[in-house]
Short mmCIF file of C-alpha atoms and ligand atoms in Angstrom, two decimals:
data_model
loop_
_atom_site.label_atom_id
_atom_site.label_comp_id
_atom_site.label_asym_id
_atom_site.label_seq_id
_atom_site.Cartn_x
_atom_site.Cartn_y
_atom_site.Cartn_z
CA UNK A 167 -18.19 -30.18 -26.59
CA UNK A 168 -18.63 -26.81 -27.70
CA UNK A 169 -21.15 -26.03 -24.33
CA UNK A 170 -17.96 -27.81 -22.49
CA UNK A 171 -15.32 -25.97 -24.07
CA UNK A 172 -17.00 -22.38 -23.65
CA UNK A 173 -17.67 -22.92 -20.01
CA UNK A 174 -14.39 -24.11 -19.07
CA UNK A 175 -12.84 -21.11 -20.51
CA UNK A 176 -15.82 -19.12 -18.19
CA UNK A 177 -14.50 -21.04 -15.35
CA UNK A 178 -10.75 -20.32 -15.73
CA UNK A 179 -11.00 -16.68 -17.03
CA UNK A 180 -13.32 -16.47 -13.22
CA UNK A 181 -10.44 -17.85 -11.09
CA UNK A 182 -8.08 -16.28 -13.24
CA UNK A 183 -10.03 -12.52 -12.80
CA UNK A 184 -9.62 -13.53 -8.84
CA UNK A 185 -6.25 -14.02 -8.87
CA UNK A 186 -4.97 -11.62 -11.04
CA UNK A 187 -7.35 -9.03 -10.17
CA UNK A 188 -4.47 -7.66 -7.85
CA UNK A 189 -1.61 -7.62 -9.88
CA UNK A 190 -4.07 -5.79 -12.86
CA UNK A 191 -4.58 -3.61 -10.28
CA UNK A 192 -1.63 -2.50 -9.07
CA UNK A 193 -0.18 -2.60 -13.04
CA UNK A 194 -2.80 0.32 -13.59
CA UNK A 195 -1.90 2.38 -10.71
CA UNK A 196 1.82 1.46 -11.58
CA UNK A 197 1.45 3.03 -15.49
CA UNK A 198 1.28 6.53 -13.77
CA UNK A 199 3.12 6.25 -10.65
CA UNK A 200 6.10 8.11 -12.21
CA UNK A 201 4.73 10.57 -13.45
CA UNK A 202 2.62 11.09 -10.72
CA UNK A 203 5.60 10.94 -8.16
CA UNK A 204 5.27 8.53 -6.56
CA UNK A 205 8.99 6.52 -7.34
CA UNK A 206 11.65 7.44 -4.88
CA UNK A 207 14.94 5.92 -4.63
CA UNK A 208 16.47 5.26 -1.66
CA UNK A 209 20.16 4.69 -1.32
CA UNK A 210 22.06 2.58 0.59
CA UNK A 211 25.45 2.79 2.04
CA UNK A 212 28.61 0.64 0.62
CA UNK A 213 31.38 1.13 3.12
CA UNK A 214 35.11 -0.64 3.27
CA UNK A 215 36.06 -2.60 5.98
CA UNK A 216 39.51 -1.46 5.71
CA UNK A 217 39.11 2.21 5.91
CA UNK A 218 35.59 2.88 7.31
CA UNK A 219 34.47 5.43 4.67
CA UNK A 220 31.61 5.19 2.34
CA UNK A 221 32.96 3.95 -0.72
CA UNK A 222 29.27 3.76 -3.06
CA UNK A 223 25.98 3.47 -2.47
CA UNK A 224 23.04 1.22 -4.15
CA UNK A 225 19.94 2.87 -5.71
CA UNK A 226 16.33 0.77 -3.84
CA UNK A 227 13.35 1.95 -5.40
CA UNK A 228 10.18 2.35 -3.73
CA UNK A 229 6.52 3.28 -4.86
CA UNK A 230 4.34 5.39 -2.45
CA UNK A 231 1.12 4.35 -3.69
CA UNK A 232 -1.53 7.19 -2.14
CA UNK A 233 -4.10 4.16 -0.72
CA UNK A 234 -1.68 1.02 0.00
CA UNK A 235 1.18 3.28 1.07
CA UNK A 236 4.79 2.18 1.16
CA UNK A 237 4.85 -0.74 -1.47
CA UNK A 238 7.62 -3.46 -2.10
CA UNK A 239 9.69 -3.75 -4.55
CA UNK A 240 9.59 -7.40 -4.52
CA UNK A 241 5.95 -7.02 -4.71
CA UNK A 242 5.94 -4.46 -7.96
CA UNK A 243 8.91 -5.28 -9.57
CA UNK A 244 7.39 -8.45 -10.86
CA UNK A 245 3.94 -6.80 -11.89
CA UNK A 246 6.51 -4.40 -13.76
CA UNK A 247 8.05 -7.11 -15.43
CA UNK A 248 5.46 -8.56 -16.78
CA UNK A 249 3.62 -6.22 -18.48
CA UNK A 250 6.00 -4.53 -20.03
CA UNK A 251 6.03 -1.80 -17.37
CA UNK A 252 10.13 -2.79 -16.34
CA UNK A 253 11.76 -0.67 -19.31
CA UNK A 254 10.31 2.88 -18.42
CA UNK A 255 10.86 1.98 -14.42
CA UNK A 256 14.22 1.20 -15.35
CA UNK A 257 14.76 4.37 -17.14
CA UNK A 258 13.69 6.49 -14.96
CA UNK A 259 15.62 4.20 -12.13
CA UNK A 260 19.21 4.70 -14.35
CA UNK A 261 18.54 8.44 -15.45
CA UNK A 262 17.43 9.04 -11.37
CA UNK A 263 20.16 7.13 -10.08
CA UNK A 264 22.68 9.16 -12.36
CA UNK A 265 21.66 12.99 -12.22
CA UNK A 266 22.28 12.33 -8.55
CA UNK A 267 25.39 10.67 -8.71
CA UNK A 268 26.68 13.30 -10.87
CA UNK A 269 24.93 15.67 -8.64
CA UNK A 270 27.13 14.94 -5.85
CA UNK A 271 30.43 14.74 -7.66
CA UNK A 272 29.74 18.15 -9.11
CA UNK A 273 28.91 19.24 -5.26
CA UNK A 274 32.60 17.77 -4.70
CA UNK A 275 31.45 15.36 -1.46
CA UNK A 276 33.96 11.80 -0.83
CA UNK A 277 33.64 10.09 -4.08
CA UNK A 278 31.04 7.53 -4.23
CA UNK A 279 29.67 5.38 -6.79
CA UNK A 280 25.72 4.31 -7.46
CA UNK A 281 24.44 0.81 -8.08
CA UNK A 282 21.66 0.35 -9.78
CA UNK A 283 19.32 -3.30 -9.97
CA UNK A 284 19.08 -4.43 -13.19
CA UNK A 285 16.05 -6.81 -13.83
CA UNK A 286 15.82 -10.41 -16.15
CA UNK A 287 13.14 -9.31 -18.28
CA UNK A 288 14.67 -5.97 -18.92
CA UNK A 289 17.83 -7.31 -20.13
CA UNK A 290 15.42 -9.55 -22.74
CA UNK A 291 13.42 -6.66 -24.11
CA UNK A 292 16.22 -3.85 -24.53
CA UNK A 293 19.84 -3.50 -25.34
CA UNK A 294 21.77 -2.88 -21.61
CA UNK A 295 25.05 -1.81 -23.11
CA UNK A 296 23.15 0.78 -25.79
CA UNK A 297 20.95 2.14 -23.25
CA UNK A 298 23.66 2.19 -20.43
CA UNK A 299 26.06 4.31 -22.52
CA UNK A 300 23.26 6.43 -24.14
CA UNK A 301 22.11 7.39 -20.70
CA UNK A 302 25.49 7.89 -19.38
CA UNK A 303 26.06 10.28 -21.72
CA UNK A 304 22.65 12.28 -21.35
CA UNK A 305 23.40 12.51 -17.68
CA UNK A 306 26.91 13.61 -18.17
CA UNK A 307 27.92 11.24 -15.14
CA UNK A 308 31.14 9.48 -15.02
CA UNK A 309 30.89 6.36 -16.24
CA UNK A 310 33.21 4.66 -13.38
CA UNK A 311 30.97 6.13 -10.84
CA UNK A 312 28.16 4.05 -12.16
CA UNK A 313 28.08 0.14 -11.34
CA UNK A 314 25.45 -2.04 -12.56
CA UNK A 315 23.66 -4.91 -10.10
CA UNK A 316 23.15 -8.30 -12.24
CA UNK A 317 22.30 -11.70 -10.73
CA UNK A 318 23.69 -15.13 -12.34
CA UNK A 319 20.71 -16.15 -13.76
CA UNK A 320 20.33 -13.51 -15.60
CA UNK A 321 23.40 -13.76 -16.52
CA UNK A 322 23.08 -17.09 -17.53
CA UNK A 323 20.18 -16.31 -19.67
CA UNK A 324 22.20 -15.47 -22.86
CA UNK A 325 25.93 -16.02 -22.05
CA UNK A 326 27.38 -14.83 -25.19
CA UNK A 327 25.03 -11.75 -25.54
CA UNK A 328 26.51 -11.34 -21.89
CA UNK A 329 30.01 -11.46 -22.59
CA UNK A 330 29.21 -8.47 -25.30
CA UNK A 331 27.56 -6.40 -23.11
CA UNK A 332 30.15 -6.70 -20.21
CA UNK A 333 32.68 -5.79 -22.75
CA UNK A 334 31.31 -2.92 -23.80
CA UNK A 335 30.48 -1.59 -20.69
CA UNK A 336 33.92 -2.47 -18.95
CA UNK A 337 35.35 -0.50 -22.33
CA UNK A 338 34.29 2.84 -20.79
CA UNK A 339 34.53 2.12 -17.60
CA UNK A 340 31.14 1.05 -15.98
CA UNK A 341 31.47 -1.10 -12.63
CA UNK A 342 29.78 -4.40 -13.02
CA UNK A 343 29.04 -7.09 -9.94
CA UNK A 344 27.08 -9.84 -9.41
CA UNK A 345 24.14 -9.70 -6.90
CA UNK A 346 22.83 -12.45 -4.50
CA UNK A 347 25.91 -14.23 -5.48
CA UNK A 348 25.68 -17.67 -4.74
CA UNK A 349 21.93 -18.18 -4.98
CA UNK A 350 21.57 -18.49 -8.41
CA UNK A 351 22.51 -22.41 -8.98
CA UNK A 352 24.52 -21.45 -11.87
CA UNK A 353 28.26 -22.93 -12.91
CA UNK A 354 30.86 -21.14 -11.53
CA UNK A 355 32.66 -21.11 -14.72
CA UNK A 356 31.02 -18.05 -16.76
CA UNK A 357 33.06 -16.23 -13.63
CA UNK A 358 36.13 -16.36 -16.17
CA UNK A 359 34.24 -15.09 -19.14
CA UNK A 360 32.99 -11.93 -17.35
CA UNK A 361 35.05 -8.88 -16.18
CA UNK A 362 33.12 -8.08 -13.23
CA UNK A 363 34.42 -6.06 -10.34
CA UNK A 364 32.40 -7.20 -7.39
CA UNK A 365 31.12 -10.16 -5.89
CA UNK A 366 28.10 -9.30 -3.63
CA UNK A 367 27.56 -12.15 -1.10
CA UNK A 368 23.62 -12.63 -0.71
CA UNK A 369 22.18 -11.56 2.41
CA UNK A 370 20.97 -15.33 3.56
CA UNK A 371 24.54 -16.17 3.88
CA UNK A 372 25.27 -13.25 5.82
CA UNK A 373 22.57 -13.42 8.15
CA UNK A 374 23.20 -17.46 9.01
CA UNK A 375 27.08 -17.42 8.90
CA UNK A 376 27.37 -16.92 13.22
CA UNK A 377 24.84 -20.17 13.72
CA UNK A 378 25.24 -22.03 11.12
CA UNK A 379 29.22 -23.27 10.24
CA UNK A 380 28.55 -24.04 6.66
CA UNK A 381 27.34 -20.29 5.98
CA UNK A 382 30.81 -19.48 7.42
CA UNK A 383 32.22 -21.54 5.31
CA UNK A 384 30.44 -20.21 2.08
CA UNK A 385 31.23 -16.88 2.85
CA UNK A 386 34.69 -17.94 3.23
CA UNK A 387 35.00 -19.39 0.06
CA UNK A 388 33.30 -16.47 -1.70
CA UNK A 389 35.66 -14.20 -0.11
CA UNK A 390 38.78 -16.32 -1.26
CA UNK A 391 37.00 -16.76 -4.79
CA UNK A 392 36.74 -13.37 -5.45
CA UNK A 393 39.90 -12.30 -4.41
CA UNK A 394 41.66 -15.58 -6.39
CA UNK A 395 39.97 -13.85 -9.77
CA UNK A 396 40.67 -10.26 -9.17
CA UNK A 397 37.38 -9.58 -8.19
CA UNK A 398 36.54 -7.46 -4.84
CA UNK A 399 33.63 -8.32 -2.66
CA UNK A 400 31.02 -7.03 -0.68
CA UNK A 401 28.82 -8.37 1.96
CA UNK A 402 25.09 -7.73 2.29
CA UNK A 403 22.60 -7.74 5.00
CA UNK A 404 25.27 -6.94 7.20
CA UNK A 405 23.43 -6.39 10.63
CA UNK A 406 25.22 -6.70 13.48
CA UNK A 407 28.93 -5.52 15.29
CA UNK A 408 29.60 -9.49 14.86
CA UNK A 409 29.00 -9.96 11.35
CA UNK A 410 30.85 -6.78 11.16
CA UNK A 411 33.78 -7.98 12.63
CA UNK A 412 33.16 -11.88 11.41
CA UNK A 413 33.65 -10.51 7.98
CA UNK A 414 37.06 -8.32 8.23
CA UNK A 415 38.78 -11.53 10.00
CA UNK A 416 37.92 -13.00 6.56
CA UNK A 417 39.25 -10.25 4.54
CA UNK A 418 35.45 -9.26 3.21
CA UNK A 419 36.49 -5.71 1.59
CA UNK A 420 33.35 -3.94 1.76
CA UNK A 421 29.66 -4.44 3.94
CA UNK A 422 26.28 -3.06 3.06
CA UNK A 423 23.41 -3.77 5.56
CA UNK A 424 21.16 -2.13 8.42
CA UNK A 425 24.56 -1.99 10.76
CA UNK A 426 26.01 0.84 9.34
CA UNK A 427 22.70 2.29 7.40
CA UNK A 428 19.52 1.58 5.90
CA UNK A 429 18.52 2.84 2.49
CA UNK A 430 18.10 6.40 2.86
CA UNK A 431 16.45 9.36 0.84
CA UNK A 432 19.21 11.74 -0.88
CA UNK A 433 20.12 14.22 1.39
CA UNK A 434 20.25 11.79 4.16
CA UNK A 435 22.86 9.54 2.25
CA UNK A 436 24.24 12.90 1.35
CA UNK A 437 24.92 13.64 5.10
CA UNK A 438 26.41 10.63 5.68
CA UNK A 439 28.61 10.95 2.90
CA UNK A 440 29.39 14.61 4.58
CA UNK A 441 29.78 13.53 7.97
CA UNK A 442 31.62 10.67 7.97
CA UNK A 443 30.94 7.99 10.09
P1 C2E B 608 18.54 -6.69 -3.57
O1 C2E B 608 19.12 -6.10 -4.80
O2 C2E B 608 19.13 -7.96 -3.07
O3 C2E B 608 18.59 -5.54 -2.48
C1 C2E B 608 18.90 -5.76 -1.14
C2 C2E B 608 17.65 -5.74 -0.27
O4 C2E B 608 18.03 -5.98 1.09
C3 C2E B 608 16.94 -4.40 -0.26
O5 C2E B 608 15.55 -4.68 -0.15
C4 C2E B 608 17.48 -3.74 1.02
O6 C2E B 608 16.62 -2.75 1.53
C5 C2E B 608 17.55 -4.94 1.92
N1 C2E B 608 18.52 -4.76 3.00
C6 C2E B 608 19.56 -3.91 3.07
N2 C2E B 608 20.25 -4.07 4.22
C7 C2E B 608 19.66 -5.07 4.90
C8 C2E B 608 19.92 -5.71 6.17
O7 C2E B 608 20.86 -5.40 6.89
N3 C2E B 608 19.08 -6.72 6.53
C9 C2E B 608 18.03 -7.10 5.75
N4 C2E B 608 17.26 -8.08 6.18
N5 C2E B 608 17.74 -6.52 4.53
C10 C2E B 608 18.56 -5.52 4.12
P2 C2E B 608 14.49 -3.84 -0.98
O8 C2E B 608 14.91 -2.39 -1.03
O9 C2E B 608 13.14 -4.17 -0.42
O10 C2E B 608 14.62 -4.43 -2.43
C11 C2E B 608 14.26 -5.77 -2.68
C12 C2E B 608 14.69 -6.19 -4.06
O11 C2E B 608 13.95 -5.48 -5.05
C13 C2E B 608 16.15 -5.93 -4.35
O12 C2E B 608 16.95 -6.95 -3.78
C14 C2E B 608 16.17 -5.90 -5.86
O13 C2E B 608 16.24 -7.21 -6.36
C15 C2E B 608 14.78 -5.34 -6.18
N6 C2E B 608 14.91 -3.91 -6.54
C16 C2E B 608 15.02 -2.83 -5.74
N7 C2E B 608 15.13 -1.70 -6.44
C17 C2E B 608 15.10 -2.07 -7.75
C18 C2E B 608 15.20 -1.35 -8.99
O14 C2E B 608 15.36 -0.12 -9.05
N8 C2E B 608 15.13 -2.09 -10.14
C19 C2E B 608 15.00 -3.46 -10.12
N9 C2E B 608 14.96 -4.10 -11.30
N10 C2E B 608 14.92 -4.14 -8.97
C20 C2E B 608 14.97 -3.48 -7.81
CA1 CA B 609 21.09 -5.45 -5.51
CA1 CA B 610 21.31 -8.62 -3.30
CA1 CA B 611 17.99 -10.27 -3.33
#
């Protein structure tokens, strides 16, 4: 049994060393891509239907690595999450994400607010509020200029711990909305426990709602939601002149997607905050 037992564990430590191999990989190369420069953010435009004008933007990060090139964050953001990796991402992510901001409101461009992705496994290892406010304050950026990107299942992980956090971050003003809204299987009711801001209707809605009618009618109902609880919302993966114009009919109040810009280093989103549109 012993012979058994010992080879076994040979055998699954093997395929395990295959499959992992990868992800160890990458979480090596991963430790020192900050330091080493390799992080960027990109940022993406958040404009409102009703005026035209870029009202925000939301912070994507993206790893140059020097071999693979250009890597994903939905391919690193999970290695980062489980090993531990997430927390200094994150705060280099939120401490980025706000010298910038606060870098443009000191250069006096349009007002415009930053988004930044917060992750499940972060929220479980550190204390958002704490670390929000501390970093807020170490930045010297405006706390309304900063808005915070949560999903509902993360949300859903600790409701009351939730309800907490929200509250002390809608105390000083921080913008909170929910991402990929409507893809998380979740009750609607912890909508009435949270003082969010913004709905943000996930992209697979978006991107179905002209073929398929009960996309439409999600998106609708989102829209109608949102507005029912105070809440404004946003549309993602907006592509086209048609989803464009599909969404103001339905009173959408702001779009995000590849029709008006993709994410964008810095100075580019700068220009476009210059310029206009
Ligand atoms: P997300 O938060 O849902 O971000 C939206 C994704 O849609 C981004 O992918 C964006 O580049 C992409 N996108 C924007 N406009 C369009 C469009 O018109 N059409 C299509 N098809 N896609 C569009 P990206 O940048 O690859 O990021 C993927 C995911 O990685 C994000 O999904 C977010 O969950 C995560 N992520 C990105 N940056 C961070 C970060 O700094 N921290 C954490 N924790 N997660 C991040
Ligand atoms: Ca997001
Ligand atoms: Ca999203
Ligand atoms: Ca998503």
């Amino acid at each position: 049994a012993k012979t058994l037992g010992r080879s076994t564990c040979v055998g699954f430590t093997q395929a395990m060393n295959h499959d992992t191999q990868q992800r160890v990989e990458l979480e090596t190369q991963l430790r020192g891509a900050a330091a080493a420069g390799q992080l960027q953010l990109l940022y993406q435009p958040k404009v409102s239907l009703a005026t035209g004008a870029i009202v925000g933007c939301e912070a994507l990060l993206r790893w140059h690595h020097p071999v693979l090139g250009p890597v994903s964050p939905a391919r690193f953001i999970p290695v980062a999450e489980d090993s531990g990796l997430i927390v200094p991402i994150s705060d280099w992510v939120l401490r980025t994400a706000c010298l910038q901001a606060r870098a443009w409101a000191d250069a006096g461009l349009p007002r415009t607010t930053v988004a930044v992705n917060i992750s499940a496994r972060q929220l479980l290892q550190q204390d958002l509020a704490g670390w929000t406010l501390d970093m807020l304050q170490e930045t010297g950026l405006a706390p309304g200029l900063l808005e915070l990107e949560l999903t509902e299942s993360l949300i859903a992980q600790d409701v009351e711990k939730m309800i907490d956090t929200f509250e002390r971050l809608k105390e000083v003003g921080v913008r909170l909305s929910i991402d990929d809204f409507g893809t998380g299987y979740s009750s609607l009711s912890y909508l009435k426990h949270f003082r969010v801001d913004t709905l943000k209707i996930d992209q697979s809605f978006v991107r179905n709602m002209l073929t398929q009618r009960e996309d439409e009618t999600i998106v609708r109902a989102v829209i109608a939601l949102a507005h029912n609880l105070q809440f404004e919302v946003i549309a993602e993966g907006v592509e086209t002149a048609a989803h464009c114009a599909l969404l103001r009919a339905h009173g959408c109040d702001e779009i995000q997607g590849y029709y008006f810009s993709p994410p964008v280093p810095a100075a580019e989103f700068e220009a476009l905050l210059r310029g206009g549109r």
